[in-house]
């Protein structure tokens, strides 16, 4: 059956989202909790949530670990390869802010220094329940984007000023 108006694709994206998991530079604590979501106890695959290895097949990018000068290139590359509409979930303190590594000489900070982030799952590491909750939140946003109901917040003067300063510092 052809999906001329894209309704089936949109529904499939929400009912069976495919996730690409990328570990920036985590200690693997967060990654183990993500893997726990796939074990028989939580078994998120029963909800149609699948872990995929190809960014071109993914709807959701799930990132752990802090960003450094090396992995920022890979992270941006993966993000760009995921077809829109897409959402990004950051799992753990390191991916959110740099966490315990935020003062390291090579660490830029959290994932949002490089790509836009939609959902932050706090914790060091977060529990599987929190990660699953993060996926549900991300799907709510994906649904709103698909229905054209999502309105991006306009950046205020302070935010723009801060961004300019951060860019200068990087150069
Ligand atoms: S948030 Fe904690 S568990 Fe997760 S990668 Fe950082 S140090 Fe490891």
JSON list of C-alpha atoms and ligand atoms in Angstrom, two decimals:
[
{"chain": "A", "resi": 1, "resn": "UNK", "atom": "CA", "xyz": [0.00, 0.00, 0.00]},
{"chain": "A", "resi": 2, "resn": "UNK", "atom": "CA", "xyz": [1.64, 3.29, -1.04]},
{"chain": "A", "resi": 3, "resn": "UNK", "atom": "CA", "xyz": [2.05, 5.91, 1.65]},
{"chain": "A", "resi": 4, "resn": "UNK", "atom": "CA", "xyz": [1.35, 8.93, -0.52]},
{"chain": "A", "resi": 5, "resn": "UNK", "atom": "CA", "xyz": [0.51, 11.43, 2.23]},
{"chain": "A", "resi": 6, "resn": "UNK", "atom": "CA", "xyz": [3.23, 10.09, 4.56]},
{"chain": "A", "resi": 7, "resn": "UNK", "atom": "CA", "xyz": [0.68, 9.29, 7.30]},
{"chain": "A", "resi": 8, "resn": "UNK", "atom": "CA", "xyz": [1.93, 5.73, 7.71]},
{"chain": "A", "resi": 9, "resn": "UNK", "atom": "CA", "xyz": [5.55, 6.88, 7.96]},
{"chain": "A", "resi": 10, "resn": "UNK", "atom": "CA", "xyz": [4.62, 9.47, 10.59]},
{"chain": "A", "resi": 11, "resn": "UNK", "atom": "CA", "xyz": [2.68, 6.92, 12.63]},
{"chain": "A", "resi": 12, "resn": "UNK", "atom": "CA", "xyz": [5.50, 4.35, 12.36]},
{"chain": "A", "resi": 13, "resn": "UNK", "atom": "CA", "xyz": [8.02, 6.93, 13.55]},
{"chain": "A", "resi": 14, "resn": "UNK", "atom": "CA", "xyz": [6.00, 7.47, 16.74]},
{"chain": "A", "resi": 15, "resn": "UNK", "atom": "CA", "xyz": [4.96, 3.86, 17.35]},
{"chain": "A", "resi": 16, "resn": "UNK", "atom": "CA", "xyz": [8.33, 2.31, 16.53]},
{"chain": "A", "resi": 17, "resn": "UNK", "atom": "CA", "xyz": [11.11, 4.89, 16.83]},
{"chain": "A", "resi": 18, "resn": "UNK", "atom": "CA", "xyz": [14.59, 3.77, 15.80]},
{"chain": "A", "resi": 19, "resn": "UNK", "atom": "CA", "xyz": [17.39, 5.01, 17.99]},
{"chain": "A", "resi": 20, "resn": "UNK", "atom": "CA", "xyz": [21.06, 5.59, 17.24]},
{"chain": "A", "resi": 21, "resn": "UNK", "atom": "CA", "xyz": [23.17, 5.46, 20.38]},
{"chain": "A", "resi": 22, "resn": "UNK", "atom": "CA", "xyz": [26.49, 7.30, 20.32]},
{"chain": "A", "resi": 23, "resn": "UNK", "atom": "CA", "xyz": [29.00, 7.28, 23.15]},
{"chain": "A", "resi": 24, "resn": "UNK", "atom": "CA", "xyz": [31.00, 10.53, 22.99]},
{"chain": "A", "resi": 25, "resn": "UNK", "atom": "CA", "xyz": [33.47, 9.75, 25.76]},
{"chain": "A", "resi": 26, "resn": "UNK", "atom": "CA", "xyz": [31.54, 8.33, 28.66]},
{"chain": "A", "resi": 27, "resn": "UNK", "atom": "CA", "xyz": [32.86, 6.09, 31.43]},
{"chain": "A", "resi": 28, "resn": "UNK", "atom": "CA", "xyz": [30.32, 3.53, 30.09]},
{"chain": "A", "resi": 29, "resn": "UNK", "atom": "CA", "xyz": [28.13, 3.85, 33.19]},
{"chain": "A", "resi": 30, "resn": "UNK", "atom": "CA", "xyz": [25.38, 5.54, 31.18]},
{"chain": "A", "resi": 31, "resn": "UNK", "atom": "CA", "xyz": [25.80, 3.11, 28.28]},
{"chain": "A", "resi": 32, "resn": "UNK", "atom": "CA", "xyz": [25.31, 0.13, 30.58]},
{"chain": "A", "resi": 33, "resn": "UNK", "atom": "CA", "xyz": [22.02, 1.66, 31.78]},
{"chain": "A", "resi": 34, "resn": "UNK", "atom": "CA", "xyz": [20.91, 2.14, 28.17]},
{"chain": "A", "resi": 35, "resn": "UNK", "atom": "CA", "xyz": [21.73, -1.51, 27.47]},
{"chain": "A", "resi": 36, "resn": "UNK", "atom": "CA", "xyz": [19.73, -2.46, 30.57]},
{"chain": "A", "resi": 37, "resn": "UNK", "atom": "CA", "xyz": [16.67, -0.98, 28.82]},
{"chain": "A", "resi": 38, "resn": "UNK", "atom": "CA", "xyz": [17.05, -3.70, 26.18]},
{"chain": "A", "resi": 39, "resn": "UNK", "atom": "CA", "xyz": [17.28, -6.59, 28.66]},
{"chain": "A", "resi": 40, "resn": "UNK", "atom": "CA", "xyz": [14.22, -8.80, 29.40]},
{"chain": "A", "resi": 41, "resn": "UNK", "atom": "CA", "xyz": [13.46, -6.84, 32.61]},
{"chain": "A", "resi": 42, "resn": "UNK", "atom": "CA", "xyz": [12.68, -3.55, 30.80]},
{"chain": "A", "resi": 43, "resn": "UNK", "atom": "CA", "xyz": [12.50, -4.89, 27.23]},
{"chain": "A", "resi": 44, "resn": "UNK", "atom": "CA", "xyz": [11.78, -1.62, 25.42]},
{"chain": "A", "resi": 45, "resn": "UNK", "atom": "CA", "xyz": [11.72, -3.47, 22.12]},
{"chain": "A", "resi": 46, "resn": "UNK", "atom": "CA", "xyz": [8.22, -4.66, 23.03]},
{"chain": "A", "resi": 47, "resn": "UNK", "atom": "CA", "xyz": [7.16, -1.04, 22.51]},
{"chain": "A", "resi": 48, "resn": "UNK", "atom": "CA", "xyz": [8.78, -1.03, 19.07]},
{"chain": "A", "resi": 49, "resn": "UNK", "atom": "CA", "xyz": [11.78, 1.03, 20.22]},
{"chain": "A", "resi": 50, "resn": "UNK", "atom": "CA", "xyz": [14.78, -0.35, 18.35]},
{"chain": "A", "resi": 51, "resn": "UNK", "atom": "CA", "xyz": [18.49, 0.32, 18.71]},
{"chain": "A", "resi": 52, "resn": "UNK", "atom": "CA", "xyz": [19.98, 0.82, 15.23]},
{"chain": "A", "resi": 53, "resn": "UNK", "atom": "CA", "xyz": [23.52, 1.27, 13.99]},
{"chain": "A", "resi": 54, "resn": "UNK", "atom": "CA", "xyz": [22.88, 3.48, 10.96]},
{"chain": "A", "resi": 55, "resn": "UNK", "atom": "CA", "xyz": [22.18, 7.22, 11.35]},
{"chain": "A", "resi": 56, "resn": "UNK", "atom": "CA", "xyz": [20.27, 7.23, 8.06]},
{"chain": "A", "resi": 57, "resn": "UNK", "atom": "CA", "xyz": [17.72, 4.82, 9.56]},
{"chain": "A", "resi": 58, "resn": "UNK", "atom": "CA", "xyz": [17.36, 6.63, 12.90]},
{"chain": "A", "resi": 59, "resn": "UNK", "atom": "CA", "xyz": [14.69, 9.00, 14.22]},
{"chain": "A", "resi": 60, "resn": "UNK", "atom": "CA", "xyz": [16.31, 9.62, 17.59]},
{"chain": "A", "resi": 61, "resn": "UNK", "atom": "CA", "xyz": [19.95, 10.28, 18.49]},
{"chain": "A", "resi": 62, "resn": "UNK", "atom": "CA", "xyz": [20.83, 9.21, 22.03]},
{"chain": "A", "resi": 63, "resn": "UNK", "atom": "CA", "xyz": [24.18, 10.51, 23.29]},
{"chain": "A", "resi": 64, "resn": "UNK", "atom": "CA", "xyz": [26.24, 9.76, 26.39]},
{"chain": "A", "resi": 65, "resn": "UNK", "atom": "CA", "xyz": [29.48, 11.32, 27.59]},
{"chain": "A", "resi": 66, "resn": "UNK", "atom": "CA", "xyz": [31.06, 14.72, 27.32]},
{"chain": "A", "resi": 67, "resn": "UNK", "atom": "CA", "xyz": [32.16, 16.37, 24.10]},
{"chain": "A", "resi": 68, "resn": "UNK", "atom": "CA", "xyz": [35.81, 16.95, 23.25]},
{"chain": "A", "resi": 69, "resn": "UNK", "atom": "CA", "xyz": [37.60, 18.42, 20.24]},
{"chain": "A", "resi": 70, "resn": "UNK", "atom": "CA", "xyz": [37.94, 15.03, 18.55]},
{"chain": "A", "resi": 71, "resn": "UNK", "atom": "CA", "xyz": [34.48, 13.55, 18.97]},
{"chain": "A", "resi": 72, "resn": "UNK", "atom": "CA", "xyz": [32.63, 16.80, 18.21]},
{"chain": "A", "resi": 73, "resn": "UNK", "atom": "CA", "xyz": [33.33, 16.17, 14.50]},
{"chain": "A", "resi": 74, "resn": "UNK", "atom": "CA", "xyz": [31.88, 12.64, 14.66]},
{"chain": "A", "resi": 75, "resn": "UNK", "atom": "CA", "xyz": [28.88, 13.82, 16.69]},
{"chain": "A", "resi": 76, "resn": "UNK", "atom": "CA", "xyz": [28.04, 16.58, 14.20]},
{"chain": "A", "resi": 77, "resn": "UNK", "atom": "CA", "xyz": [28.54, 14.17, 11.30]},
{"chain": "A", "resi": 78, "resn": "UNK", "atom": "CA", "xyz": [26.12, 11.61, 12.79]},
{"chain": "A", "resi": 79, "resn": "UNK", "atom": "CA", "xyz": [23.55, 14.29, 13.59]},
{"chain": "A", "resi": 80, "resn": "UNK", "atom": "CA", "xyz": [23.67, 15.64, 10.04]},
{"chain": "A", "resi": 81, "resn": "UNK", "atom": "CA", "xyz": [23.10, 12.17, 8.57]},
{"chain": "A", "resi": 82, "resn": "UNK", "atom": "CA", "xyz": [19.86, 11.57, 10.49]},
{"chain": "A", "resi": 83, "resn": "UNK", "atom": "CA", "xyz": [16.95, 12.59, 8.27]},
{"chain": "A", "resi": 84, "resn": "UNK", "atom": "CA", "xyz": [14.49, 15.14, 9.68]},
{"chain": "A", "resi": 85, "resn": "UNK", "atom": "CA", "xyz": [12.34, 15.20, 11.71]},
{"chain": "A", "resi": 86, "resn": "UNK", "atom": "CA", "xyz": [14.75, 14.07, 14.42]},
{"chain": "A", "resi": 87, "resn": "UNK", "atom": "CA", "xyz": [15.22, 14.51, 18.15]},
{"chain": "A", "resi": 88, "resn": "UNK", "atom": "CA", "xyz": [18.28, 14.32, 20.37]},
{"chain": "A", "resi": 89, "resn": "UNK", "atom": "CA", "xyz": [18.33, 12.82, 23.87]},
{"chain": "A", "resi": 90, "resn": "UNK", "atom": "CA", "xyz": [21.31, 13.30, 26.14]},
{"chain": "A", "resi": 91, "resn": "UNK", "atom": "CA", "xyz": [21.71, 10.66, 28.82]},
{"chain": "A", "resi": 92, "resn": "UNK", "atom": "CA", "xyz": [23.65, 11.53, 31.96]},
{"chain": "A", "resi": 93, "resn": "UNK", "atom": "CA", "xyz": [25.45, 14.43, 33.58]},
{"chain": "A", "resi": 94, "resn": "UNK", "atom": "CA", "xyz": [28.50, 14.24, 31.28]},
{"chain": "A", "resi": 95, "resn": "UNK", "atom": "CA", "xyz": [26.49, 14.67, 28.11]},
{"chain": "A", "resi": 96, "resn": "UNK", "atom": "CA", "xyz": [24.36, 17.38, 29.71]},
{"chain": "A", "resi": 97, "resn": "UNK", "atom": "CA", "xyz": [27.15, 19.61, 31.06]},
{"chain": "A", "resi": 98, "resn": "UNK", "atom": "CA", "xyz": [30.50, 17.82, 30.83]},
{"chain": "A", "resi": 99, "resn": "UNK", "atom": "CA", "xyz": [29.78, 16.31, 34.29]},
{"chain": "A", "resi": 100, "resn": "UNK", "atom": "CA", "xyz": [32.76, 15.19, 36.29]},
{"chain": "A", "resi": 101, "resn": "UNK", "atom": "CA", "xyz": [34.98, 15.80, 33.26]},
{"chain": "A", "resi": 102, "resn": "UNK", "atom": "CA", "xyz": [33.92, 19.42, 32.70]},
{"chain": "A", "resi": 103, "resn": "UNK", "atom": "CA", "xyz": [37.28, 20.79, 33.87]},
{"chain": "A", "resi": 104, "resn": "UNK", "atom": "CA", "xyz": [39.43, 18.52, 31.69]},
{"chain": "A", "resi": 105, "resn": "UNK", "atom": "CA", "xyz": [41.75, 20.37, 29.31]},
{"chain": "A", "resi": 106, "resn": "UNK", "atom": "CA", "xyz": [40.25, 18.70, 26.23]},
{"chain": "A", "resi": 107, "resn": "UNK", "atom": "CA", "xyz": [36.54, 18.78, 27.19]},
{"chain": "A", "resi": 108, "resn": "UNK", "atom": "CA", "xyz": [34.27, 21.32, 25.50]},
{"chain": "A", "resi": 109, "resn": "UNK", "atom": "CA", "xyz": [31.30, 20.55, 27.74]},
{"chain": "A", "resi": 110, "resn": "UNK", "atom": "CA", "xyz": [27.90, 19.01, 27.06]},
{"chain": "A", "resi": 111, "resn": "UNK", "atom": "CA", "xyz": [26.43, 17.80, 23.78]},
{"chain": "A", "resi": 112, "resn": "UNK", "atom": "CA", "xyz": [24.54, 21.08, 23.27]},
{"chain": "A", "resi": 113, "resn": "UNK", "atom": "CA", "xyz": [27.85, 22.81, 22.56]},
{"chain": "A", "resi": 114, "resn": "UNK", "atom": "CA", "xyz": [27.81, 21.06, 19.19]},
{"chain": "A", "resi": 115, "resn": "UNK", "atom": "CA", "xyz": [24.24, 20.03, 18.26]},
{"chain": "A", "resi": 116, "resn": "UNK", "atom": "CA", "xyz": [20.76, 21.02, 19.49]},
{"chain": "A", "resi": 117, "resn": "UNK", "atom": "CA", "xyz": [19.46, 18.87, 22.34]},
{"chain": "A", "resi": 118, "resn": "UNK", "atom": "CA", "xyz": [15.76, 18.19, 22.91]},
{"chain": "A", "resi": 119, "resn": "UNK", "atom": "CA", "xyz": [15.72, 16.08, 26.08]},
{"chain": "A", "resi": 120, "resn": "UNK", "atom": "CA", "xyz": [18.18, 15.92, 28.97]},
{"chain": "A", "resi": 121, "resn": "UNK", "atom": "CA", "xyz": [18.07, 12.85, 31.22]},
{"chain": "A", "resi": 122, "resn": "UNK", "atom": "CA", "xyz": [19.87, 13.76, 34.45]},
{"chain": "A", "resi": 123, "resn": "UNK", "atom": "CA", "xyz": [21.82, 11.35, 36.63]},
{"chain": "A", "resi": 124, "resn": "UNK", "atom": "CA", "xyz": [25.24, 9.77, 36.98]},
{"chain": "A", "resi": 125, "resn": "UNK", "atom": "CA", "xyz": [24.18, 7.40, 35.60]},
{"chain": "A", "resi": 126, "resn": "UNK", "atom": "CA", "xyz": [20.39, 7.76, 35.18]},
{"chain": "A", "resi": 127, "resn": "UNK", "atom": "CA", "xyz": [18.21, 4.72, 35.92]},
{"chain": "A", "resi": 128, "resn": "UNK", "atom": "CA", "xyz": [16.67, 2.82, 32.97]},
{"chain": "A", "resi": 129, "resn": "UNK", "atom": "CA", "xyz": [13.23, 4.14, 34.01]},
{"chain": "A", "resi": 130, "resn": "UNK", "atom": "CA", "xyz": [14.51, 7.71, 33.58]},
{"chain": "A", "resi": 131, "resn": "UNK", "atom": "CA", "xyz": [15.99, 6.88, 30.17]},
{"chain": "A", "resi": 132, "resn": "UNK", "atom": "CA", "xyz": [12.70, 5.34, 29.01]},
{"chain": "A", "resi": 133, "resn": "UNK", "atom": "CA", "xyz": [10.91, 8.43, 30.31]},
{"chain": "A", "resi": 134, "resn": "UNK", "atom": "CA", "xyz": [13.32, 10.55, 28.25]},
{"chain": "A", "resi": 135, "resn": "UNK", "atom": "CA", "xyz": [12.37, 8.59, 25.11]},
{"chain": "A", "resi": 136, "resn": "UNK", "atom": "CA", "xyz": [8.67, 9.19, 25.83]},
{"chain": "A", "resi": 137, "resn": "UNK", "atom": "CA", "xyz": [9.35, 12.93, 26.21]},
{"chain": "A", "resi": 138, "resn": "UNK", "atom": "CA", "xyz": [11.33, 12.95, 22.95]},
{"chain": "A", "resi": 139, "resn": "UNK", "atom": "CA", "xyz": [8.45, 11.23, 21.13]},
{"chain": "A", "resi": 140, "resn": "UNK", "atom": "CA", "xyz": [6.06, 13.91, 22.40]},
{"chain": "A", "resi": 141, "resn": "UNK", "atom": "CA", "xyz": [8.29, 16.52, 20.76]},
{"chain": "A", "resi": 142, "resn": "UNK", "atom": "CA", "xyz": [8.64, 14.45, 17.58]},
{"chain": "A", "resi": 143, "resn": "UNK", "atom": "CA", "xyz": [4.84, 14.25, 17.40]},
{"chain": "A", "resi": 144, "resn": "UNK", "atom": "CA", "xyz": [4.51, 18.01, 17.83]},
{"chain": "A", "resi": 145, "resn": "UNK", "atom": "CA", "xyz": [7.13, 18.61, 15.10]},
{"chain": "A", "resi": 146, "resn": "UNK", "atom": "CA", "xyz": [5.31, 16.25, 12.73]},
{"chain": "A", "resi": 147, "resn": "UNK", "atom": "CA", "xyz": [2.00, 17.98, 13.37]},
{"chain": "A", "resi": 148, "resn": "UNK", "atom": "CA", "xyz": [3.60, 21.40, 12.87]},
{"chain": "A", "resi": 149, "resn": "UNK", "atom": "CA", "xyz": [2.75, 22.36, 16.46]},
{"chain": "A", "resi": 150, "resn": "UNK", "atom": "CA", "xyz": [6.30, 22.81, 17.72]},
{"chain": "A", "resi": 151, "resn": "UNK", "atom": "CA", "xyz": [7.41, 26.41, 18.04]},
{"chain": "A", "resi": 152, "resn": "UNK", "atom": "CA", "xyz": [11.11, 27.03, 18.63]},
{"chain": "A", "resi": 153, "resn": "UNK", "atom": "CA", "xyz": [11.83, 29.46, 21.43]},
{"chain": "A", "resi": 154, "resn": "UNK", "atom": "CA", "xyz": [13.32, 32.68, 20.11]},
{"chain": "A", "resi": 155, "resn": "UNK", "atom": "CA", "xyz": [16.78, 33.45, 21.49]},
{"chain": "A", "resi": 156, "resn": "UNK", "atom": "CA", "xyz": [16.96, 36.42, 23.83]},
{"chain": "A", "resi": 157, "resn": "UNK", "atom": "CA", "xyz": [19.66, 39.10, 23.82]},
{"chain": "A", "resi": 158, "resn": "UNK", "atom": "CA", "xyz": [21.52, 37.46, 26.70]},
{"chain": "A", "resi": 159, "resn": "UNK", "atom": "CA", "xyz": [21.62, 34.07, 24.98]},
{"chain": "A", "resi": 160, "resn": "UNK", "atom": "CA", "xyz": [22.93, 35.59, 21.74]},
{"chain": "A", "resi": 161, "resn": "UNK", "atom": "CA", "xyz": [25.60, 37.52, 23.66]},
{"chain": "A", "resi": 162, "resn": "UNK", "atom": "CA", "xyz": [26.70, 34.37, 25.50]},
{"chain": "A", "resi": 163, "resn": "UNK", "atom": "CA", "xyz": [26.90, 32.43, 22.22]},
{"chain": "A", "resi": 164, "resn": "UNK", "atom": "CA", "xyz": [29.09, 35.14, 20.68]},
{"chain": "A", "resi": 165, "resn": "UNK", "atom": "CA", "xyz": [31.43, 35.07, 23.66]},
{"chain": "A", "resi": 166, "resn": "UNK", "atom": "CA", "xyz": [31.70, 31.27, 23.56]},
{"chain": "A", "resi": 167, "resn": "UNK", "atom": "CA", "xyz": [32.51, 31.35, 19.83]},
{"chain": "A", "resi": 168, "resn": "UNK", "atom": "CA", "xyz": [35.23, 33.92, 20.43]},
{"chain": "A", "resi": 169, "resn": "UNK", "atom": "CA", "xyz": [36.73, 31.77, 23.19]},
{"chain": "A", "resi": 170, "resn": "UNK", "atom": "CA", "xyz": [36.80, 28.72, 20.88]},
{"chain": "A", "resi": 171, "resn": "UNK", "atom": "CA", "xyz": [38.64, 30.69, 18.17]},
{"chain": "B", "resi": 1, "resn": "LIG", "atom": "S1", "xyz": [27.24, 10.71, 33.81]},
{"chain": "B", "resi": 1, "resn": "LIG", "atom": "FE1", "xyz": [28.33, 9.42, 35.27]},
{"chain": "B", "resi": 1, "resn": "LIG", "atom": "S2", "xyz": [27.93, 7.33, 34.56]},
{"chain": "B", "resi": 1, "resn": "LIG", "atom": "FE2", "xyz": [27.41, 8.71, 32.85]},
{"chain": "B", "resi": 1, "resn": "LIG", "atom": "S3", "xyz": [29.27, 8.81, 31.61]},
{"chain": "B", "resi": 1, "resn": "LIG", "atom": "FE3", "xyz": [29.36, 10.52, 33.09]},
{"chain": "B", "resi": 1, "resn": "LIG", "atom": "S4", "xyz": [30.53, 9.72, 34.83]},
{"chain": "B", "resi": 1, "resn": "LIG", "atom": "FE4", "xyz": [29.87, 7.97, 33.61]}
]
